[in-house]
Amino acid sequence: MNNVKKKILFFTPYATRTGSEMMLLYIVKKIDRSRFDIGIVSFANGELLKEFPADIPVFIAPKTFNMVEKISFHLGIHPTLKYLRKLAKDFKADFWYVNTTMMPETIVVAKEFSIPVITHFHEMPLTYTYLSSPDFKSIIDYSSLLIGCSQTTCEPIKDAGGKNVELLYSFIDHTLVKKDEKRTAELKRALGIPADDFVWILSGMTSERKGFDMLPDLAQELNDPHVHLIWVGASIDDGLVYYTEQRCKNSKSATKIHLVGKQKEDYYNYLNMGNGFLLTSRQDPFPLVMIEAALLGKPIVSFPSGGVSEFVKEGMGIVTQDISIKQMVKAIRSIMRGETVTSSEKSIEVASRFNIDNGYNHWITLIDKNY
């Protein structure tokens, strides 16, 4: 361990409750302040910033420009880069910790000032499309440490030429996962779901990556009046989501679809309402919601979309062979009929390993090893 106090500048894109940004919150809350001086840069003034310790300096980098910044941009002065250059001079960090790949401007400025960068990947290849080829190459080539949140995240980084790639599984704050059986029953009644019907919960943004568009096809293939599909999560305002919502609304399937939107206060009570949890993602590095569902003792049925294949052990559910609605429905029926035996105790035991203490201890080991 290096006894010299280090100065870290953490970068986050939105400061919202995405899995990657919750991970950063957990690390920052746990970090040993006798060993590290830290600051946080966000590219938006998000709600999560209020939850970081009050004495940590927070900087809001301009990403959507005001009128003066737009004029500057057209005159060849990039407001984001200008802000980061000033920060590089004023906040003399030993290294920058870039939490997600969605901030390529950080690499541009870090290179100019020869500041070492750690990039924490919470993305898989489908998400690389949001980066230009030069930006992605810079992240891979310049970062002195590349952290992936699952094996399935680390492998593509290595394939892209990443040299120093380390695994740090995502983790959650177990103390937050609380359920209220009475409230859960109230919510179930409010949706008109009979007590003996089987409920499958799905959760996440209504994106193509999360497989939201497959929901009506899943209901159609199930076509069981005693099965309910409940999607919990914020709705994205795009054409595919509108189309899918209309299909859900007009579905002729006997299986009911419930779109309950984003939930905060009752989030865990909705998860708890499920007899099981479905993950329809096409790609998902290591979704925190699967840890939460397992911690609530729910069996999981998932496509082989990424980290879920590393997480789900025997007795916890089924990961299908392919991304196939028919295979998923077969797995759903196998669990509902008891043909595939699952154990709440097993799910809880495995999920319990992915806690803040274990996660932070692994994180600090990686930092000490590299810095």
Coordinates of C-alpha atoms in Angstrom, one line a residue:
M1 CA 0.0 0.0 0.0
N2 CA 1.3 3.5 -0.9
N3 CA 1.0 5.8 2.2
V4 CA 1.1 9.0 0.2
K5 CA -2.4 10.6 0.1
K6 CA -3.8 10.4 -3.4
K7 CA -6.1 12.9 -5.1
I8 CA -8.8 11.4 -7.3
L9 CA -11.3 13.2 -9.6
F10 CA -14.3 11.0 -10.4
F11 CA -16.4 11.6 -13.5
T12 CA -20.0 10.6 -14.0
P13 CA -22.4 11.5 -16.9
Y14 CA -25.8 12.2 -15.4
A15 CA -25.7 11.7 -11.6
T16 CA -29.0 9.6 -11.9
R17 CA -29.9 6.2 -10.5
T18 CA -28.4 4.1 -13.2
G19 CA -26.5 1.0 -12.1
S20 CA -23.1 2.5 -13.0
E21 CA -23.8 5.7 -11.1
M22 CA -25.1 3.9 -8.0
M23 CA -21.8 2.0 -8.0
L24 CA -19.9 5.2 -8.0
L25 CA -22.0 6.5 -5.1
Y26 CA -21.3 3.4 -3.1
I27 CA -17.5 3.7 -3.7
V28 CA -17.4 7.4 -2.8
K29 CA -19.4 6.9 0.4
K30 CA -17.1 4.1 1.5
I31 CA -13.8 5.6 0.4
D32 CA -11.1 6.1 3.1
R33 CA -10.8 9.8 3.3
S34 CA -7.6 9.6 5.3
R35 CA -6.0 8.1 2.1
F36 CA -7.8 10.0 -0.6
D37 CA -8.8 13.5 -1.4
I38 CA -11.6 13.4 -4.0
G39 CA -13.8 15.5 -6.2
I40 CA -16.7 14.6 -8.5
V41 CA -17.4 15.9 -11.9
S42 CA -20.9 15.4 -13.4
F43 CA -22.0 16.4 -16.9
A44 CA -25.5 17.1 -15.5
N45 CA -26.9 18.4 -12.2
G46 CA -28.6 15.1 -11.4
E47 CA -30.5 14.0 -8.2
L48 CA -27.7 11.7 -7.1
L49 CA -25.4 14.6 -6.3
K50 CA -27.4 15.4 -3.2
E51 CA -26.5 11.9 -1.8
F52 CA -22.8 12.3 -2.0
P53 CA -21.1 13.5 1.3
A54 CA -21.6 17.3 1.5
D55 CA -17.9 18.1 1.9
I56 CA -16.9 16.6 -1.4
P57 CA -16.4 19.3 -4.1
V58 CA -18.8 18.8 -7.0
F59 CA -18.2 20.3 -10.5
I60 CA -20.9 20.5 -13.2
A61 CA -19.3 20.3 -16.6
P62 CA -21.3 21.9 -19.4
K63 CA -22.6 19.2 -21.8
T64 CA -25.8 20.9 -23.1
F65 CA -24.7 24.5 -23.9
N66 CA -26.4 27.8 -23.1
M67 CA -26.5 30.6 -25.7
V68 CA -23.1 32.0 -24.8
E69 CA -21.5 28.5 -24.9
K70 CA -23.1 27.8 -28.2
I71 CA -21.6 30.9 -29.7
S72 CA -18.2 30.0 -28.2
F73 CA -18.6 26.5 -29.7
H74 CA -19.2 27.9 -33.2
L75 CA -16.2 30.2 -32.7
G76 CA -14.1 27.1 -32.2
I77 CA -14.0 27.1 -28.3
H78 CA -15.5 23.8 -27.0
P79 CA -17.2 24.7 -23.6
T80 CA -16.8 21.2 -22.2
L81 CA -13.1 20.9 -23.1
K82 CA -12.5 24.5 -21.8
Y83 CA -14.1 23.6 -18.5
L84 CA -12.2 20.4 -18.1
R85 CA -8.9 22.1 -19.0
K86 CA -9.4 24.6 -16.2
L87 CA -10.3 21.8 -13.8
A88 CA -7.2 19.9 -14.7
K89 CA -5.1 23.0 -13.7
D90 CA -7.1 23.8 -10.6
F91 CA -7.8 20.3 -9.2
K92 CA -4.4 18.6 -9.5
A93 CA -5.5 15.0 -9.4
D94 CA -3.1 12.1 -9.3
F95 CA -5.5 10.3 -11.6
W96 CA -9.0 10.7 -13.2
Y97 CA -11.6 7.9 -12.6
V98 CA -14.0 7.9 -15.5
N99 CA -17.1 5.9 -14.6
T100 CA -18.5 4.7 -17.9
T101 CA -17.2 5.2 -21.5
M102 CA -19.8 7.9 -22.3
M103 CA -17.5 10.9 -21.6
P104 CA -14.7 10.8 -24.2
E105 CA -13.9 14.5 -23.6
T106 CA -12.2 13.4 -20.4
I107 CA -9.6 11.4 -22.3
V108 CA -8.9 14.3 -24.7
V109 CA -8.0 16.7 -21.8
A110 CA -6.3 14.0 -19.6
K111 CA -4.0 13.3 -22.6
E112 CA -3.1 17.0 -22.9
F113 CA -2.2 17.3 -19.2
S114 CA -0.7 13.7 -19.0
I115 CA -3.1 12.8 -16.3
P116 CA -3.5 9.0 -15.8
V117 CA -7.0 7.7 -16.4
I118 CA -8.9 4.7 -15.0
T119 CA -12.0 3.9 -17.2
H120 CA -14.7 1.8 -15.5
F121 CA -16.6 0.0 -18.2
H122 CA -20.3 -0.7 -17.5
E123 CA -21.0 -1.2 -21.2
M124 CA -20.9 -4.1 -23.7
P125 CA -20.3 -3.8 -27.5
L126 CA -23.8 -2.7 -28.5
T127 CA -23.2 0.5 -26.5
Y128 CA -19.9 1.2 -28.2
T129 CA -21.9 2.5 -31.2
Y130 CA -22.5 5.7 -29.3
L131 CA -18.7 6.5 -29.5
S132 CA -16.7 7.5 -32.5
S133 CA -13.9 5.1 -33.6
P134 CA -11.2 7.6 -32.5
D135 CA -12.8 8.2 -29.1
F136 CA -13.2 4.5 -28.4
K137 CA -9.6 3.8 -29.5
S138 CA -8.4 6.7 -27.2
I139 CA -10.2 5.2 -24.2
I140 CA -8.7 1.7 -24.8
D141 CA -5.2 3.0 -25.6
Y142 CA -4.8 5.8 -23.1
S143 CA -6.5 4.4 -19.9
S144 CA -3.8 3.0 -17.6
L145 CA -6.4 0.7 -16.0
L146 CA -9.6 -0.6 -17.6
I147 CA -12.2 -2.1 -15.1
G148 CA -15.0 -4.3 -16.4
C149 CA -18.1 -5.0 -14.3
S150 CA -18.3 -8.7 -15.4
Q151 CA -16.2 -11.2 -17.3
T152 CA -18.5 -10.7 -20.3
T153 CA -17.6 -7.0 -20.1
C154 CA -13.8 -7.6 -19.7
E155 CA -13.5 -9.9 -22.7
P156 CA -14.5 -7.4 -25.4
I157 CA -12.2 -4.7 -23.8
K158 CA -9.3 -7.2 -24.2
D159 CA -10.5 -8.0 -27.8
A160 CA -10.4 -4.3 -28.6
G161 CA -6.7 -4.1 -27.5
G162 CA -7.1 -3.2 -23.8
K163 CA -3.9 -4.1 -22.0
N164 CA -4.5 -3.7 -18.2
V165 CA -8.0 -5.1 -17.8
E166 CA -9.4 -6.0 -14.3
L167 CA -12.7 -7.4 -13.2
L168 CA -14.8 -5.8 -10.5
Y169 CA -18.3 -7.2 -10.2
S170 CA -21.0 -4.7 -9.6
F171 CA -22.6 -4.7 -6.2
I172 CA -25.5 -3.2 -4.2
D173 CA -26.3 -1.8 -0.8
H174 CA -28.2 -4.7 0.8
T175 CA -29.6 -2.5 3.5
L176 CA -31.7 -0.7 0.9
V177 CA -33.5 -3.9 -0.2
K178 CA -36.5 -3.8 2.1
K179 CA -39.9 -5.3 1.5
D180 CA -43.3 -4.6 3.1
E181 CA -45.6 -7.6 2.6
K182 CA -48.7 -5.6 3.4
R183 CA -47.8 -2.9 0.9
T184 CA -46.9 -5.5 -1.7
A185 CA -50.3 -7.1 -1.3
E186 CA -52.0 -3.7 -1.6
L187 CA -50.2 -2.9 -4.9
K188 CA -51.1 -6.3 -6.3
R189 CA -54.8 -5.8 -5.5
A190 CA -54.6 -2.3 -7.0
L191 CA -53.5 -3.9 -10.3
G192 CA -56.4 -6.3 -10.1
I193 CA -54.2 -9.4 -9.9
P194 CA -55.8 -12.4 -8.1
A195 CA -53.8 -13.7 -5.1
D196 CA -53.1 -17.1 -6.8
D197 CA -52.0 -15.8 -10.2
F198 CA -48.3 -16.0 -11.1
V199 CA -46.5 -12.6 -11.5
W200 CA -43.3 -12.1 -13.4
I201 CA -41.5 -8.8 -12.8
L202 CA -39.3 -7.0 -15.4
S203 CA -37.4 -3.8 -14.6
G204 CA -35.4 -1.2 -16.4
M205 CA -35.6 1.6 -18.9
T206 CA -37.9 0.8 -21.8
S207 CA -35.1 0.5 -24.2
E208 CA -34.3 -1.8 -27.1
R209 CA -31.2 -3.0 -25.2
K210 CA -33.4 -4.0 -22.3
G211 CA -35.7 -5.9 -24.7
F212 CA -38.8 -3.9 -23.8
D213 CA -40.0 -4.3 -27.4
M214 CA -40.3 -8.1 -26.8
L215 CA -42.8 -7.8 -24.0
P216 CA -46.0 -8.1 -26.2
D217 CA -44.5 -11.1 -28.0
L218 CA -43.7 -12.7 -24.6
A219 CA -47.3 -12.2 -23.5
Q220 CA -48.6 -13.6 -26.7
E221 CA -46.4 -16.7 -26.5
L222 CA -47.4 -17.3 -22.9
N223 CA -51.2 -16.6 -23.5
D224 CA -52.0 -17.7 -19.9
P225 CA -54.8 -15.9 -18.1
H226 CA -53.2 -16.7 -14.7
V227 CA -49.8 -15.1 -15.6
H228 CA -49.1 -11.4 -15.3
L229 CA -46.1 -9.4 -16.7
I230 CA -45.2 -6.2 -14.8
W231 CA -42.6 -3.8 -16.2
V232 CA -41.2 -1.4 -13.7
G233 CA -39.1 1.5 -15.1
A234 CA -39.0 4.9 -16.7
S235 CA -40.4 5.2 -20.2
I236 CA -38.1 6.4 -23.0
D237 CA -39.7 8.9 -25.4
D238 CA -39.1 7.2 -28.7
G239 CA -41.0 5.6 -31.6
L240 CA -40.2 2.0 -30.7
V241 CA -41.4 2.5 -27.1
Y242 CA -44.6 4.2 -28.3
Y243 CA -45.2 1.3 -30.8
T244 CA -44.5 -1.3 -28.1
E245 CA -46.8 0.5 -25.5
Q246 CA -49.6 0.4 -28.1
R247 CA -49.0 -3.3 -28.8
C248 CA -49.2 -3.9 -25.0
K249 CA -52.3 -1.9 -24.7
N250 CA -54.0 -3.7 -27.6
S251 CA -52.7 -7.1 -26.9
K252 CA -55.2 -10.0 -27.4
S253 CA -53.1 -12.3 -25.2
A254 CA -54.8 -13.8 -22.1
T255 CA -51.6 -12.9 -20.2
K256 CA -52.0 -9.4 -18.8
I257 CA -49.2 -6.7 -19.2
H258 CA -48.9 -4.0 -16.6
L259 CA -46.7 -1.0 -17.3
V260 CA -46.3 0.7 -13.9
G261 CA -43.6 3.3 -14.9
K262 CA -40.7 4.5 -12.7
Q263 CA -41.1 3.6 -9.0
K264 CA -39.0 5.0 -6.2
E265 CA -40.8 4.6 -2.9
D266 CA -42.4 1.3 -3.8
Y267 CA -39.7 -0.1 -6.0
Y268 CA -38.8 -3.1 -3.8
N269 CA -42.5 -3.8 -3.1
Y270 CA -43.1 -4.1 -6.8
L271 CA -40.0 -6.4 -7.2
N272 CA -41.4 -8.4 -4.2
M273 CA -44.7 -8.8 -5.9
G274 CA -43.2 -11.1 -8.4
N275 CA -43.2 -14.8 -8.1
G276 CA -40.2 -14.6 -10.4
F277 CA -38.0 -12.1 -12.2
L278 CA -37.5 -11.9 -16.0
L279 CA -34.5 -10.3 -17.8
T280 CA -35.2 -9.7 -21.4
S281 CA -32.0 -7.7 -22.2
R282 CA -30.2 -8.2 -25.4
Q283 CA -27.0 -7.1 -23.7
D284 CA -26.6 -6.3 -20.0
P285 CA -23.1 -6.3 -18.4
F286 CA -24.1 -7.1 -14.8
P287 CA -27.6 -5.7 -14.0
L288 CA -28.0 -4.6 -10.3
V289 CA -31.7 -5.5 -10.5
M290 CA -30.9 -9.2 -10.8
I291 CA -28.9 -9.0 -7.6
E292 CA -31.9 -7.3 -5.9
A293 CA -34.4 -9.8 -7.2
A294 CA -32.2 -12.7 -6.0
L295 CA -31.8 -11.0 -2.6
L296 CA -35.6 -11.0 -2.4
G297 CA -35.4 -14.8 -3.1
K298 CA -37.0 -14.6 -6.6
P299 CA -36.1 -17.2 -9.3
I300 CA -34.6 -15.6 -12.5
V301 CA -35.3 -16.4 -16.1
S302 CA -33.1 -14.6 -18.5
F303 CA -31.6 -14.5 -22.0
P304 CA -27.9 -15.1 -22.1
S305 CA -27.3 -11.3 -22.3
G306 CA -24.1 -10.9 -20.3
G307 CA -23.3 -11.0 -16.6
V308 CA -26.4 -12.9 -15.7
S309 CA -24.8 -16.1 -17.0
E310 CA -22.0 -15.6 -14.5
F311 CA -24.5 -14.8 -11.7
V312 CA -27.3 -17.4 -11.9
K313 CA -26.2 -20.7 -10.4
E314 CA -28.0 -24.0 -10.2
G315 CA -31.2 -23.6 -8.2
M316 CA -31.5 -19.9 -8.9
G317 CA -33.4 -20.1 -12.2
I318 CA -32.7 -20.5 -15.9
V319 CA -30.6 -18.7 -18.5
T320 CA -31.8 -19.7 -22.0
Q321 CA -29.4 -21.0 -24.7
D322 CA -30.3 -18.2 -27.1
I323 CA -32.2 -14.9 -27.2
S324 CA -35.5 -16.7 -28.0
I325 CA -39.0 -15.9 -26.9
K326 CA -40.0 -19.6 -27.2
Q327 CA -37.0 -20.7 -25.1
M328 CA -37.9 -18.0 -22.4
V329 CA -41.5 -19.1 -22.3
K330 CA -40.5 -22.8 -22.0
A331 CA -38.2 -21.8 -19.1
I332 CA -41.0 -19.7 -17.5
R333 CA -43.4 -22.7 -17.7
S334 CA -40.7 -25.1 -16.3
I335 CA -40.3 -22.9 -13.2
M336 CA -44.1 -22.3 -12.7
R337 CA -44.8 -26.0 -12.9
G338 CA -42.0 -26.9 -10.5
E339 CA -40.1 -28.9 -13.2
T340 CA -37.0 -26.8 -12.6
V341 CA -36.5 -26.6 -8.8
T342 CA -35.4 -23.3 -7.4
S343 CA -34.4 -22.3 -3.9
S344 CA -34.9 -18.8 -2.4
E345 CA -32.2 -19.6 0.1
K346 CA -29.7 -20.3 -2.7
S347 CA -30.6 -17.1 -4.5
I348 CA -30.3 -15.0 -1.3
E349 CA -26.9 -16.7 -0.4
V350 CA -25.4 -15.9 -3.8
A351 CA -26.8 -12.3 -4.0
S352 CA -25.4 -11.7 -0.5
R353 CA -21.9 -11.9 -1.8
F354 CA -22.3 -8.8 -4.0
N355 CA -22.4 -6.3 -1.1
I356 CA -20.7 -3.0 -0.6
D357 CA -18.0 -4.3 1.8
N358 CA -16.9 -7.0 -0.6
G359 CA -17.1 -4.7 -3.6
Y360 CA -15.3 -1.9 -2.1
N361 CA -12.5 -4.1 -0.7
H362 CA -12.0 -5.5 -4.2
W363 CA -12.0 -2.0 -5.7
I364 CA -9.4 -0.7 -3.2
T365 CA -7.2 -3.8 -4.0
L366 CA -7.3 -2.8 -7.7
I367 CA -6.4 0.8 -6.9
D368 CA -3.5 -0.1 -4.6
K369 CA -2.2 -2.6 -7.1
N370 CA -2.1 0.0 -9.9
Y371 CA -1.4 3.2 -8.1

